Short mmCIF file of C-alpha atoms in Angstrom, two decimals:
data_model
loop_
_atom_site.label_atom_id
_atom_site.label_comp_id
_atom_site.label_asym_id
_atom_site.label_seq_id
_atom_site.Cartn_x
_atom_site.Cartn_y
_atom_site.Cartn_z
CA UNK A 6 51.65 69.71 -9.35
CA UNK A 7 49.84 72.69 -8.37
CA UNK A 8 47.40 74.55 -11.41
CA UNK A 9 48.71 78.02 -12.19
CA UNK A 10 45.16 78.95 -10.94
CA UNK A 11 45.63 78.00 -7.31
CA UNK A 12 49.54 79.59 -7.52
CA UNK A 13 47.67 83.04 -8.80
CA UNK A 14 44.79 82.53 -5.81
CA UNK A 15 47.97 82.66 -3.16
CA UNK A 16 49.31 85.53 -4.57
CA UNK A 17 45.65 87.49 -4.28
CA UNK A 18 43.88 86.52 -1.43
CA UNK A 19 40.69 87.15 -0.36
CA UNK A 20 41.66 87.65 3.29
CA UNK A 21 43.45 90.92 1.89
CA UNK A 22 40.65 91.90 0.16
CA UNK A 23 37.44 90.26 1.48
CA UNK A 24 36.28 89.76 -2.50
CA UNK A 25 36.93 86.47 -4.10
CA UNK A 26 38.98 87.04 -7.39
CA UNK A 27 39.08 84.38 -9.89
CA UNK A 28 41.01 83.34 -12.69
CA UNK A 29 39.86 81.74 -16.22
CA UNK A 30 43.02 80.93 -18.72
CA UNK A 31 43.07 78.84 -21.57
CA UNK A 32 45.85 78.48 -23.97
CA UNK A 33 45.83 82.00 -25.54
CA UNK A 34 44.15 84.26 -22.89
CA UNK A 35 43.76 84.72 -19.29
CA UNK A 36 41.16 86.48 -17.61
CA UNK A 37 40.81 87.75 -13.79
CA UNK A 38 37.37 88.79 -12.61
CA UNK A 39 37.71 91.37 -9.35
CA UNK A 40 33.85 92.53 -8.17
CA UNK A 41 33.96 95.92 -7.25
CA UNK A 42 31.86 96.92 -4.48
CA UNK A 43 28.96 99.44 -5.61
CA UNK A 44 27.19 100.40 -2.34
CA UNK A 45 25.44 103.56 -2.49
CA UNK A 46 27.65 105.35 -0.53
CA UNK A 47 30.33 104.81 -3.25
CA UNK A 48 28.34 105.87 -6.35
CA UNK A 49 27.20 109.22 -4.55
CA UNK A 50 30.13 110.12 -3.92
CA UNK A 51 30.94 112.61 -6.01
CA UNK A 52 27.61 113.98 -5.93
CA UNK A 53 27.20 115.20 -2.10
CA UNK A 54 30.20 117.25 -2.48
CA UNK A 55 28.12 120.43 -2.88
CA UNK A 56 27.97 123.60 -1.60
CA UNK A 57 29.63 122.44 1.69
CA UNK A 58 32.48 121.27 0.03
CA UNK A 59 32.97 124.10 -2.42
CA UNK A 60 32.65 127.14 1.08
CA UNK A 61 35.16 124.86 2.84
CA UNK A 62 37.71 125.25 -0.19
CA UNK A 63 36.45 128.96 -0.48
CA UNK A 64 37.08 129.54 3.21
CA UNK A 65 40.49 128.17 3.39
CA UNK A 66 41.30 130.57 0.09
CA UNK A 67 39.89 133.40 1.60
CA UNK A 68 41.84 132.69 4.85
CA UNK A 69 44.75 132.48 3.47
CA UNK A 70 44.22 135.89 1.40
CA UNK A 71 43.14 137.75 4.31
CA UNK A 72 46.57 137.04 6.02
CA UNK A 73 48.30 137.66 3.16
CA UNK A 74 47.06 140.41 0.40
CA UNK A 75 49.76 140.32 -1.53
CA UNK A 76 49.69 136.16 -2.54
CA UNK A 77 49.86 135.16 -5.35
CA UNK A 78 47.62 131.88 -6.89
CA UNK A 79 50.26 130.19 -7.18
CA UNK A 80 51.60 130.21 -3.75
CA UNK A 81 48.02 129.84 -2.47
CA UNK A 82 48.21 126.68 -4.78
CA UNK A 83 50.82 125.55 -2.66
CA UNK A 84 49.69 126.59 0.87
CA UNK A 85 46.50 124.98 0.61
CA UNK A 86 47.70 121.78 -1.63
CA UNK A 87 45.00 122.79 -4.06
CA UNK A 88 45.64 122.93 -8.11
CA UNK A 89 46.27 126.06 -9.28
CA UNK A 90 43.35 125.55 -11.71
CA UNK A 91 41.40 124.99 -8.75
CA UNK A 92 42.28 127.95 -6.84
CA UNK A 93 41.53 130.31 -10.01
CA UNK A 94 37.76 128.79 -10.08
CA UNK A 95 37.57 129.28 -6.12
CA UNK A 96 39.00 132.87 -7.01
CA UNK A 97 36.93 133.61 -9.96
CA UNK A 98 33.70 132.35 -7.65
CA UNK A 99 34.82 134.45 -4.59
CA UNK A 100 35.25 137.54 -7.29
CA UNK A 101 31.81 136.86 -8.91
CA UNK A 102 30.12 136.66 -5.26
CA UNK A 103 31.93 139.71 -4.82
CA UNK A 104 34.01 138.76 -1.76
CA UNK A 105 37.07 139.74 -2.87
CA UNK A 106 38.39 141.98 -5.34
CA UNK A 107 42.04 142.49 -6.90
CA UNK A 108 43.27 145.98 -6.05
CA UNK A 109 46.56 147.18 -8.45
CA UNK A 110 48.34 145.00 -10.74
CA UNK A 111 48.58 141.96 -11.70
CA UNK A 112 52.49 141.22 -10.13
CA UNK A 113 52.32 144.17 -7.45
CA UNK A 114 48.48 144.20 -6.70
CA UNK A 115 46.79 142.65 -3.67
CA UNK A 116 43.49 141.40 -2.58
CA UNK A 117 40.80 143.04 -0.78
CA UNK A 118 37.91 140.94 0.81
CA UNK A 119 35.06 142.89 0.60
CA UNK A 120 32.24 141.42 3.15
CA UNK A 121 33.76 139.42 6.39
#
């Protein structure tokens, strides 16, 4: 009869996922260990996004306003696949930089960028 341990070890290999997973059960619980890889590159991740990841957002906002004045954030939400939180901090940074600036209204407005 084959142990439930070797039937869960089938299911998971390690060929799929070049980490060896193992399994621990007694009568009442079962535990499964998975090691998680932490290289460097994986626990700076988040911190080289920077200032080269923030322009690249701001430049694809500020593209897409200086084709179209009139947008809304919500359609530049959707244009660029962005939140539309995140495209109202990317607009509120690009206003306090003062690279663009809302002209009229809030519904019949537009934008103006101010340096190129």
């Amino acid at each position: 009869m084959i142990s439930r341990s070797k039937r869960l070890r089938a299911v998971f290999p390690e060929r799929l996922t070049g980490k060896t997973v193992t399994f621990e059960s007694d009568m009442l619980i079962s535990t499964v260990t998975y090691p998680l890889a932490l290289t460097k590159d994986s626990r700076n991740a988040g911190e080289n996004k920077g200032e080269n990841g923030e322009n690249n957002d701001e430049n694809k906002v500020l593209e897409i306003i200086r084709k179209t004045p009139s947008i809304t954030q919500p359609l530049i939400a959707i244009e660029t696949g962005f939140s539309t939180r995140k495209v109202n901090r990317i607009i509120a940074s690009l206003r306090k930089k003062e690279i663009i600036k809302r002209i009229g209204k809030t519904k019949g407005g537009h934008w103006e960028t101010l340096s190129n």
